[in-house]
PDB file of C-alpha atoms in Angstrom:
ATOM      1  CA  UNK A 170     -22.933  35.461  84.784  1.00  0.00           C
ATOM      2  CA  UNK A 171     -26.755  35.077  83.941  1.00  0.00           C
ATOM      3  CA  UNK A 172     -27.239  35.902  80.199  1.00  0.00           C
ATOM      4  CA  UNK A 173     -30.090  37.566  79.577  1.00  0.00           C
ATOM      5  CA  UNK A 174     -31.987  38.737  76.253  1.00  0.00           C
ATOM      6  CA  UNK A 175     -34.410  42.280  75.522  1.00  0.00           C
ATOM      7  CA  UNK A 176     -37.004  41.585  72.907  1.00  0.00           C
ATOM      8  CA  UNK A 177     -39.245  45.435  72.814  1.00  0.00           C
ATOM      9  CA  UNK A 178     -40.489  47.069  69.677  1.00  0.00           C
ATOM     10  CA  UNK A 179     -40.049  50.221  71.930  1.00  0.00           C
ATOM     11  CA  UNK A 180     -36.433  51.473  71.576  1.00  0.00           C
ATOM     12  CA  UNK A 181     -36.695  53.602  74.619  1.00  0.00           C
ATOM     13  CA  UNK A 182     -38.327  50.961  77.262  1.00  0.00           C
ATOM     14  CA  UNK A 183     -34.734  48.328  76.013  1.00  0.00           C
ATOM     15  CA  UNK A 184     -32.912  51.682  76.837  1.00  0.00           C
ATOM     16  CA  UNK A 185     -34.713  52.285  80.270  1.00  0.00           C
ATOM     17  CA  UNK A 186     -34.382  48.202  80.593  1.00  0.00           C
ATOM     18  CA  UNK A 187     -30.443  48.371  80.353  1.00  0.00           C
ATOM     19  CA  UNK A 188     -30.167  51.339  82.935  1.00  0.00           C
ATOM     20  CA  UNK A 189     -32.017  49.318  85.626  1.00  0.00           C
ATOM     21  CA  UNK A 190     -30.267  46.052  85.111  1.00  0.00           C
ATOM     22  CA  UNK A 191     -26.527  47.915  85.364  1.00  0.00           C
ATOM     23  CA  UNK A 192     -27.545  47.803  89.051  1.00  0.00           C
ATOM     24  CA  UNK A 193     -27.515  43.808  88.532  1.00  0.00           C
ATOM     25  CA  UNK A 194     -23.642  43.651  87.324  1.00  0.00           C
ATOM     26  CA  UNK A 195     -24.320  39.777  87.596  1.00  0.00           C
ATOM     27  CA  UNK A 196     -26.038  40.161  84.583  1.00  0.00           C
ATOM     28  CA  UNK A 197     -24.337  40.347  80.856  1.00  0.00           C
ATOM     29  CA  UNK A 198     -26.590  41.457  77.973  1.00  0.00           C
ATOM     30  CA  UNK A 199     -26.514  38.662  75.696  1.00  0.00           C
ATOM     31  CA  UNK A 200     -28.513  40.874  72.708  1.00  0.00           C
ATOM     32  CA  UNK A 201     -31.582  43.359  72.141  1.00  0.00           C
ATOM     33  CA  UNK A 202     -34.623  43.180  69.698  1.00  0.00           C
ATOM     34  CA  UNK A 203     -37.450  45.341  68.646  1.00  0.00           C
ATOM     35  CA  UNK A 204     -38.465  43.327  65.530  1.00  0.00           C
ATOM     36  CA  UNK A 205     -39.979  39.809  67.347  1.00  0.00           C
ATOM     37  CA  UNK A 206     -39.659  38.162  64.469  1.00  0.00           C
ATOM     38  CA  UNK A 207     -35.698  39.554  64.006  1.00  0.00           C
ATOM     39  CA  UNK A 208     -36.062  37.166  67.860  1.00  0.00           C
ATOM     40  CA  UNK A 209     -37.445  34.752  67.085  1.00  0.00           C
ATOM     41  CA  UNK A 210     -34.562  33.371  63.674  1.00  0.00           C
ATOM     42  CA  UNK A 211     -31.921  33.944  66.165  1.00  0.00           C
ATOM     43  CA  UNK A 212     -32.902  33.056  69.458  1.00  0.00           C
ATOM     44  CA  UNK A 213     -34.208  29.778  67.653  1.00  0.00           C
ATOM     45  CA  UNK A 214     -30.876  28.739  66.532  1.00  0.00           C
ATOM     46  CA  UNK A 215     -28.803  30.447  69.307  1.00  0.00           C
ATOM     47  CA  UNK A 216     -27.588  29.335  72.660  1.00  0.00           C
ATOM     48  CA  UNK A 217     -29.463  28.931  76.301  1.00  0.00           C
ATOM     49  CA  UNK A 218     -29.719  31.790  77.955  1.00  0.00           C
ATOM     50  CA  UNK A 219     -31.058  33.199  81.209  1.00  0.00           C
ATOM     51  CA  UNK A 220     -33.455  35.202  81.280  1.00  0.00           C
ATOM     52  CA  UNK A 221     -35.577  36.863  78.669  1.00  0.00           C
ATOM     53  CA  UNK A 222     -37.641  40.586  78.756  1.00  0.00           C
ATOM     54  CA  UNK A 223     -40.207  39.906  76.780  1.00  0.00           C
ATOM     55  CA  UNK A 224     -42.295  43.194  75.228  1.00  0.00           C
ATOM     56  CA  UNK A 225     -46.585  41.667  75.370  1.00  0.00           C
ATOM     57  CA  UNK A 226     -47.291  44.298  72.210  1.00  0.00           C
ATOM     58  CA  UNK A 227     -45.763  43.704  69.344  1.00  0.00           C
ATOM     59  CA  UNK A 228     -46.377  44.249  65.770  1.00  0.00           C
ATOM     60  CA  UNK A 229     -46.555  40.790  62.897  1.00  0.00           C
ATOM     61  CA  UNK A 230     -45.622  38.889  66.530  1.00  0.00           C
ATOM     62  CA  UNK A 231     -47.083  39.037  69.558  1.00  0.00           C
ATOM     63  CA  UNK A 232     -45.011  37.933  72.792  1.00  0.00           C
ATOM     64  CA  UNK A 233     -46.769  35.887  73.959  1.00  0.00           C
ATOM     65  CA  UNK A 234     -46.990  33.933  70.500  1.00  0.00           C
ATOM     66  CA  UNK A 235     -42.850  34.971  70.629  1.00  0.00           C
ATOM     67  CA  UNK A 236     -42.411  33.361  74.164  1.00  0.00           C
ATOM     68  CA  UNK A 237     -44.369  29.969  73.466  1.00  0.00           C
ATOM     69  CA  UNK A 238     -42.110  29.255  70.243  1.00  0.00           C
ATOM     70  CA  UNK A 239     -38.913  29.913  72.066  1.00  0.00           C
ATOM     71  CA  UNK A 240     -39.661  29.170  75.963  1.00  0.00           C
ATOM     72  CA  UNK A 241     -37.327  26.311  76.014  1.00  0.00           C
ATOM     73  CA  UNK A 242     -34.215  28.309  74.927  1.00  0.00           C
ATOM     74  CA  UNK A 243     -34.348  30.327  78.589  1.00  0.00           C
ATOM     75  CA  UNK A 244     -34.127  29.822  81.968  1.00  0.00           C
ATOM     76  CA  UNK A 245     -36.172  32.448  82.681  1.00  0.00           C
ATOM     77  CA  UNK A 246     -38.858  34.262  81.581  1.00  0.00           C
ATOM     78  CA  UNK A 247     -40.209  37.888  82.514  1.00  0.00           C
ATOM     79  CA  UNK A 248     -42.929  39.595  80.387  1.00  0.00           C
ATOM     80  CA  UNK A 249     -43.706  43.601  80.052  1.00  0.00           C
ATOM     81  CA  UNK A 250     -45.858  45.411  78.546  1.00  0.00           C
ATOM     82  CA  UNK A 251     -48.717  47.960  79.679  1.00  0.00           C
ATOM     83  CA  UNK A 252     -51.644  46.650  79.727  1.00  0.00           C
ATOM     84  CA  UNK A 253     -53.287  44.496  82.860  1.00  0.00           C
ATOM     85  CA  UNK A 254     -55.201  41.863  80.371  1.00  0.00           C
ATOM     86  CA  UNK A 255     -52.572  39.341  79.547  1.00  0.00           C
ATOM     87  CA  UNK A 256     -52.310  37.603  83.655  1.00  0.00           C
ATOM     88  CA  UNK A 257     -53.516  33.923  82.046  1.00  0.00           C
ATOM     89  CA  UNK A 258     -51.693  34.512  78.557  1.00  0.00           C
ATOM     90  CA  UNK A 259     -48.095  34.517  80.743  1.00  0.00           C
ATOM     91  CA  UNK A 260     -49.478  31.878  82.713  1.00  0.00           C
ATOM     92  CA  UNK A 261     -49.761  29.775  79.230  1.00  0.00           C
ATOM     93  CA  UNK A 262     -46.405  30.910  77.991  1.00  0.00           C
ATOM     94  CA  UNK A 263     -45.237  29.840  82.164  1.00  0.00           C
ATOM     95  CA  UNK A 264     -44.014  33.141  82.663  1.00  0.00           C
ATOM     96  CA  UNK A 265     -41.309  34.167  86.205  1.00  0.00           C
ATOM     97  CA  UNK A 266     -42.683  37.290  86.602  1.00  0.00           C
ATOM     98  CA  UNK A 267     -45.042  40.233  84.910  1.00  0.00           C
ATOM     99  CA  UNK A 268     -43.623  43.188  84.861  1.00  0.00           C
ATOM    100  CA  UNK A 269     -46.448  46.741  84.452  1.00  0.00           C
ATOM    101  CA  UNK A 270     -45.490  49.460  82.385  1.00  0.00           C
ATOM    102  CA  UNK A 271     -43.908  51.612  83.649  1.00  0.00           C
ATOM    103  CA  UNK A 272     -42.264  49.873  86.218  1.00  0.00           C
ATOM    104  CA  UNK A 273     -40.101  51.611  88.786  1.00  0.00           C
ATOM    105  CA  UNK A 274     -37.304  50.371  89.901  1.00  0.00           C
ATOM    106  CA  UNK A 275     -38.242  49.055  93.118  1.00  0.00           C
ATOM    107  CA  UNK A 276     -40.519  47.503  91.283  1.00  0.00           C
ATOM    108  CA  UNK A 277     -37.880  45.956  88.940  1.00  0.00           C
ATOM    109  CA  UNK A 278     -35.937  45.197  92.056  1.00  0.00           C
ATOM    110  CA  UNK A 279     -38.610  43.389  93.804  1.00  0.00           C
ATOM    111  CA  UNK A 280     -39.492  41.103  90.574  1.00  0.00           C
ATOM    112  CA  UNK A 281     -35.763  40.223  90.388  1.00  0.00           C
ATOM    113  CA  UNK A 282     -35.449  39.491  93.516  1.00  0.00           C
ATOM    114  CA  UNK A 283     -37.829  36.726  93.564  1.00  0.00           C
ATOM    115  CA  UNK A 284     -37.437  35.853  90.259  1.00  0.00           C
ATOM    116  CA  UNK A 285     -33.405  35.174  91.001  1.00  0.00           C
ATOM    117  CA  UNK A 286     -33.165  35.510  94.122  1.00  0.00           C
ATOM    118  CA  UNK A 287     -29.323  35.404  95.063  1.00  0.00           C
ATOM    119  CA  UNK A 288     -29.356  38.578  92.369  1.00  0.00           C
ATOM    120  CA  UNK A 289     -29.811  41.423  94.444  1.00  0.00           C
ATOM    121  CA  UNK A 290     -27.409  40.388  96.925  1.00  0.00           C
ATOM    122  CA  UNK A 291     -24.627  40.149  94.579  1.00  0.00           C
ATOM    123  CA  UNK A 292     -25.159  43.176  92.905  1.00  0.00           C
ATOM    124  CA  UNK A 293     -22.540  46.052  93.982  1.00  0.00           C
ATOM    125  CA  UNK A 294     -22.995  49.490  93.942  1.00  0.00           C
ATOM    126  CA  UNK A 295     -22.545  51.254  90.455  1.00  0.00           C
ATOM    127  CA  UNK A 296     -22.153  54.957  90.702  1.00  0.00           C
ATOM    128  CA  UNK A 297     -19.146  55.938  91.387  1.00  0.00           C
ATOM    129  CA  UNK A 298     -18.304  57.403  94.586  1.00  0.00           C
ATOM    130  CA  UNK A 299     -18.691  62.019  93.987  1.00  0.00           C
ATOM    131  CA  UNK A 300     -17.469  63.796  96.226  1.00  0.00           C
ATOM    132  CA  UNK A 301     -16.371  67.086  94.783  1.00  0.00           C
ATOM    133  CA  UNK A 302     -18.483  69.550  93.539  1.00  0.00           C
ATOM    134  CA  UNK A 303     -16.856  68.878  89.638  1.00  0.00           C
ATOM    135  CA  UNK A 304     -16.325  67.079  86.054  1.00  0.00           C
ATOM    136  CA  UNK A 305     -14.196  66.820  83.495  1.00  0.00           C
ATOM    137  CA  UNK A 306     -15.363  65.402  80.142  1.00  0.00           C
ATOM    138  CA  UNK A 307     -13.381  66.405  77.203  1.00  0.00           C
ATOM    139  CA  UNK A 308     -15.464  68.945  75.098  1.00  0.00           C
ATOM    140  CA  UNK A 309     -16.121  68.144  71.097  1.00  0.00           C
ATOM    141  CA  UNK A 310     -16.276  72.415  70.776  1.00  0.00           C
ATOM    142  CA  UNK A 311     -13.445  72.887  72.255  1.00  0.00           C
ATOM    143  CA  UNK A 312     -10.922  69.641  69.935  1.00  0.00           C
ATOM    144  CA  UNK A 313     -10.821  67.674  73.386  1.00  0.00           C
ATOM    145  CA  UNK A 314      -9.913  70.140  75.857  1.00  0.00           C
ATOM    146  CA  UNK A 315     -10.908  68.983  78.591  1.00  0.00           C
ATOM    147  CA  UNK A 316     -13.330  71.060  80.347  1.00  0.00           C
ATOM    148  CA  UNK A 317     -14.206  71.575  84.460  1.00  0.00           C
ATOM    149  CA  UNK A 318     -17.953  71.553  85.243  1.00  0.00           C
ATOM    150  CA  UNK A 319     -19.615  71.923  88.273  1.00  0.00           C
ATOM    151  CA  UNK A 320     -22.449  70.243  89.333  1.00  0.00           C
ATOM    152  CA  UNK A 321     -24.667  72.628  90.048  1.00  0.00           C
ATOM    153  CA  UNK A 322     -24.513  74.616  86.605  1.00  0.00           C
ATOM    154  CA  UNK A 323     -26.110  71.730  84.260  1.00  0.00           C
ATOM    155  CA  UNK A 324     -28.858  72.445  84.197  1.00  0.00           C
ATOM    156  CA  UNK A 325     -30.092  69.785  81.665  1.00  0.00           C
ATOM    157  CA  UNK A 326     -28.603  66.834  79.552  1.00  0.00           C
ATOM    158  CA  UNK A 327     -29.490  65.965  76.213  1.00  0.00           C
ATOM    159  CA  UNK A 328     -28.918  63.197  73.788  1.00  0.00           C
ATOM    160  CA  UNK A 329     -27.625  63.705  71.156  1.00  0.00           C
ATOM    161  CA  UNK A 330     -26.588  60.191  69.239  1.00  0.00           C
ATOM    162  CA  UNK A 331     -23.577  59.369  70.353  1.00  0.00           C
ATOM    163  CA  UNK A 332     -23.457  62.068  71.888  1.00  0.00           C
ATOM    164  CA  UNK A 333     -24.603  64.168  75.313  1.00  0.00           C
ATOM    165  CA  UNK A 334     -24.996  67.121  75.546  1.00  0.00           C
ATOM    166  CA  UNK A 335     -24.840  69.527  78.295  1.00  0.00           C
ATOM    167  CA  UNK A 336     -26.603  72.461  79.165  1.00  0.00           C
ATOM    168  CA  UNK A 337     -25.471  74.944  81.502  1.00  0.00           C
ATOM    169  CA  UNK A 338     -26.341  77.695  83.882  1.00  0.00           C
ATOM    170  CA  UNK A 339     -24.805  80.208  81.549  1.00  0.00           C
ATOM    171  CA  UNK A 340     -25.938  79.583  78.359  1.00  0.00           C
ATOM    172  CA  UNK A 341     -22.924  76.902  77.099  1.00  0.00           C
ATOM    173  CA  UNK A 342     -23.342  74.770  75.622  1.00  0.00           C
ATOM    174  CA  UNK A 343     -20.948  71.987  75.686  1.00  0.00           C
ATOM    175  CA  UNK A 344     -21.070  68.385  74.033  1.00  0.00           C
ATOM    176  CA  UNK A 345     -19.394  65.060  74.864  1.00  0.00           C
ATOM    177  CA  UNK A 346     -18.944  61.939  73.949  1.00  0.00           C
ATOM    178  CA  UNK A 347     -20.868  59.716  75.760  1.00  0.00           C
ATOM    179  CA  UNK A 348     -24.283  57.741  76.160  1.00  0.00           C
ATOM    180  CA  UNK A 349     -27.159  58.977  77.826  1.00  0.00           C
ATOM    181  CA  UNK A 350     -26.996  56.175  80.534  1.00  0.00           C
ATOM    182  CA  UNK A 351     -22.985  57.067  81.173  1.00  0.00           C
ATOM    183  CA  UNK A 352     -23.708  59.718  82.316  1.00  0.00           C
ATOM    184  CA  UNK A 353     -26.443  59.114  84.651  1.00  0.00           C
ATOM    185  CA  UNK A 354     -24.731  57.609  86.638  1.00  0.00           C
ATOM    186  CA  UNK A 355     -22.611  59.852  87.733  1.00  0.00           C
ATOM    187  CA  UNK A 356     -25.324  62.269  87.740  1.00  0.00           C
ATOM    188  CA  UNK A 357     -29.090  60.638  88.214  1.00  0.00           C
ATOM    189  CA  UNK A 358     -27.780  58.151  90.915  1.00  0.00           C
ATOM    190  CA  UNK A 359     -24.461  59.553  92.480  1.00  0.00           C
ATOM    191  CA  UNK A 360     -25.879  63.106  91.967  1.00  0.00           C
ATOM    192  CA  UNK A 361     -30.074  63.299  92.803  1.00  0.00           C
ATOM    193  CA  UNK A 362     -30.627  64.202  88.909  1.00  0.00           C
ATOM    194  CA  UNK A 363     -33.886  62.925  87.222  1.00  0.00           C
ATOM    195  CA  UNK A 364     -35.274  61.768  84.531  1.00  0.00           C
ATOM    196  CA  UNK A 365     -38.748  62.130  83.587  1.00  0.00           C
ATOM    197  CA  UNK A 366     -37.787  62.195  79.200  1.00  0.00           C
ATOM    198  CA  UNK A 367     -35.663  59.120  77.161  1.00  0.00           C
ATOM    199  CA  UNK A 368     -33.633  62.060  75.996  1.00  0.00           C
ATOM    200  CA  UNK A 369     -33.146  64.163  79.014  1.00  0.00           C
ATOM    201  CA  UNK A 370     -31.862  64.166  82.773  1.00  0.00           C
ATOM    202  CA  UNK A 371     -32.466  67.501  85.176  1.00  0.00           C
ATOM    203  CA  UNK A 372     -31.081  68.604  87.267  1.00  0.00           C
ATOM    204  CA  UNK A 373     -34.244  68.948  89.958  1.00  0.00           C
ATOM    205  CA  UNK A 374     -32.934  72.480  91.480  1.00  0.00           C
ATOM    206  CA  UNK A 375     -33.062  73.815  88.024  1.00  0.00           C
ATOM    207  CA  UNK A 376     -36.788  73.446  87.701  1.00  0.00           C
ATOM    208  CA  UNK A 377     -38.481  76.755  87.178  1.00  0.00           C
ATOM    209  CA  UNK A 378     -42.173  75.732  87.089  1.00  0.00           C
ATOM    210  CA  UNK A 379     -44.901  72.503  85.450  1.00  0.00           C
ATOM    211  CA  UNK A 380     -47.329  73.078  83.231  1.00  0.00           C
ATOM    212  CA  UNK A 381     -49.089  70.191  83.378  1.00  0.00           C
ATOM    213  CA  UNK A 382     -47.099  67.150  81.136  1.00  0.00           C
ATOM    214  CA  UNK A 383     -44.186  69.831  80.726  1.00  0.00           C
ATOM    215  CA  UNK A 384     -41.356  71.261  82.187  1.00  0.00           C
ATOM    216  CA  UNK A 385     -39.773  74.416  82.605  1.00  0.00           C
ATOM    217  CA  UNK A 386     -35.876  75.173  83.514  1.00  0.00           C
ATOM    218  CA  UNK A 387     -34.357  77.972  84.129  1.00  0.00           C
ATOM    219  CA  UNK A 388     -33.165  78.900  81.621  1.00  0.00           C
ATOM    220  CA  UNK A 389     -36.351  78.832  79.394  1.00  0.00           C
ATOM    221  CA  UNK A 390     -36.042  75.133  77.852  1.00  0.00           C
ATOM    222  CA  UNK A 391     -39.351  73.231  78.277  1.00  0.00           C
ATOM    223  CA  UNK A 392     -39.535  68.937  78.244  1.00  0.00           C
ATOM    224  CA  UNK A 393     -42.345  67.153  77.724  1.00  0.00           C
ATOM    225  CA  UNK A 394     -42.440  64.207  79.959  1.00  0.00           C
ATOM    226  CA  UNK A 395     -42.612  61.257  78.258  1.00  0.00           C
ATOM    227  CA  UNK A 396     -45.076  58.466  78.844  1.00  0.00           C
ATOM    228  CA  UNK A 397     -42.502  55.800  79.798  1.00  0.00           C
ATOM    229  CA  UNK A 398     -41.997  57.875  82.903  1.00  0.00           C
ATOM    230  CA  UNK A 399     -45.254  59.628  83.438  1.00  0.00           C
ATOM    231  CA  UNK A 400     -45.153  57.508  87.202  1.00  0.00           C
ATOM    232  CA  UNK A 401     -41.924  58.604  87.939  1.00  0.00           C
ATOM    233  CA  UNK A 402     -43.255  62.303  87.589  1.00  0.00           C
ATOM    234  CA  UNK A 403     -46.254  62.275  89.351  1.00  0.00           C
ATOM    235  CA  UNK A 404     -44.710  60.018  92.371  1.00  0.00           C
ATOM    236  CA  UNK A 405     -42.140  62.979  91.859  1.00  0.00           C
ATOM    237  CA  UNK A 406     -44.649  66.339  91.891  1.00  0.00           C
ATOM    238  CA  UNK A 407     -46.754  64.622  94.888  1.00  0.00           C
ATOM    239  CA  UNK A 408     -43.520  64.163  97.270  1.00  0.00           C
ATOM    240  CA  UNK A 409     -42.575  68.057  96.485  1.00  0.00           C
ATOM    241  CA  UNK A 410     -46.717  69.575  96.210  1.00  0.00           C
ATOM    242  CA  UNK A 411     -47.509  71.246  99.018  1.00  0.00           C
ATOM    243  CA  UNK A 412     -51.440  70.823  99.556  1.00  0.00           C
ATOM    244  CA  UNK A 413     -53.673  72.923 101.584  1.00  0.00           C
ATOM    245  CA  UNK A 414     -55.551  71.641 104.184  1.00  0.00           C
ATOM    246  CA  UNK A 415     -59.063  73.089 103.352  1.00  0.00           C
ATOM    247  CA  UNK A 416     -61.310  72.938 100.620  1.00  0.00           C
ATOM    248  CA  UNK A 417     -60.526  76.626  98.361  1.00  0.00           C
ATOM    249  CA  UNK A 418     -63.872  77.436  97.239  1.00  0.00           C
ATOM    250  CA  UNK A 419     -63.976  79.464  94.620  1.00  0.00           C
ATOM    251  CA  UNK A 420     -65.789  83.239  95.078  1.00  0.00           C
ATOM    252  CA  UNK A 421     -69.379  83.412  94.226  1.00  0.00           C
ATOM    253  CA  UNK A 422     -70.747  86.293  91.933  1.00  0.00           C
ATOM    254  CA  UNK A 423     -72.719  89.785  94.001  1.00  0.00           C
TER     255      UNK A 423
END
């Protein structure tokens, strides 16, 4: 097992990276930090790890500064940032990888393949092999009774701290004790649901309209696309958007 640590002041970035790392079961998450100063204190006196993911733009102590201090505590260092201007600094701290946010799963796996050539080979599918058109969850509203839900009736799933709320097409809501990342294995990976906001998973078949960066579902619910998912969202729209070959001119007034 490869031990790794994530340091990023944005909690949603950490959650997104954790979901990506679930594709690589050979890696074991040791700790996450949103405070770089705390990361410095604990990593400096802790055991060495095989990999650290380090965000660059953080308050009080930048990722570049932190990496230069604790570089000897990890075998591999991958920097993550939303800016392209830190290429030279990444070279200075001897970073092994550089992920420009928001990065796709494909780009992430490509980087991991290069940094850990055997990590992809060791990976096994983590999504369940769902053949049925339904699943059961324990409903918080019904005293933990097992409730049968068809995949096709799910409009959206919203994160509620330690719970998720499944919003169904008939207006019914079912709340169950589970994290969004756990249920994403069943919905996103196994059933092709989509995630363009850190608190929601959406059924693409239930999208009614898109207004700018707002997704409007069949039940009228509106979800704003998160900045972290903007690139994936644009790729999704371009994949399904039918565009005319000819240019449509505005009518000239008579």
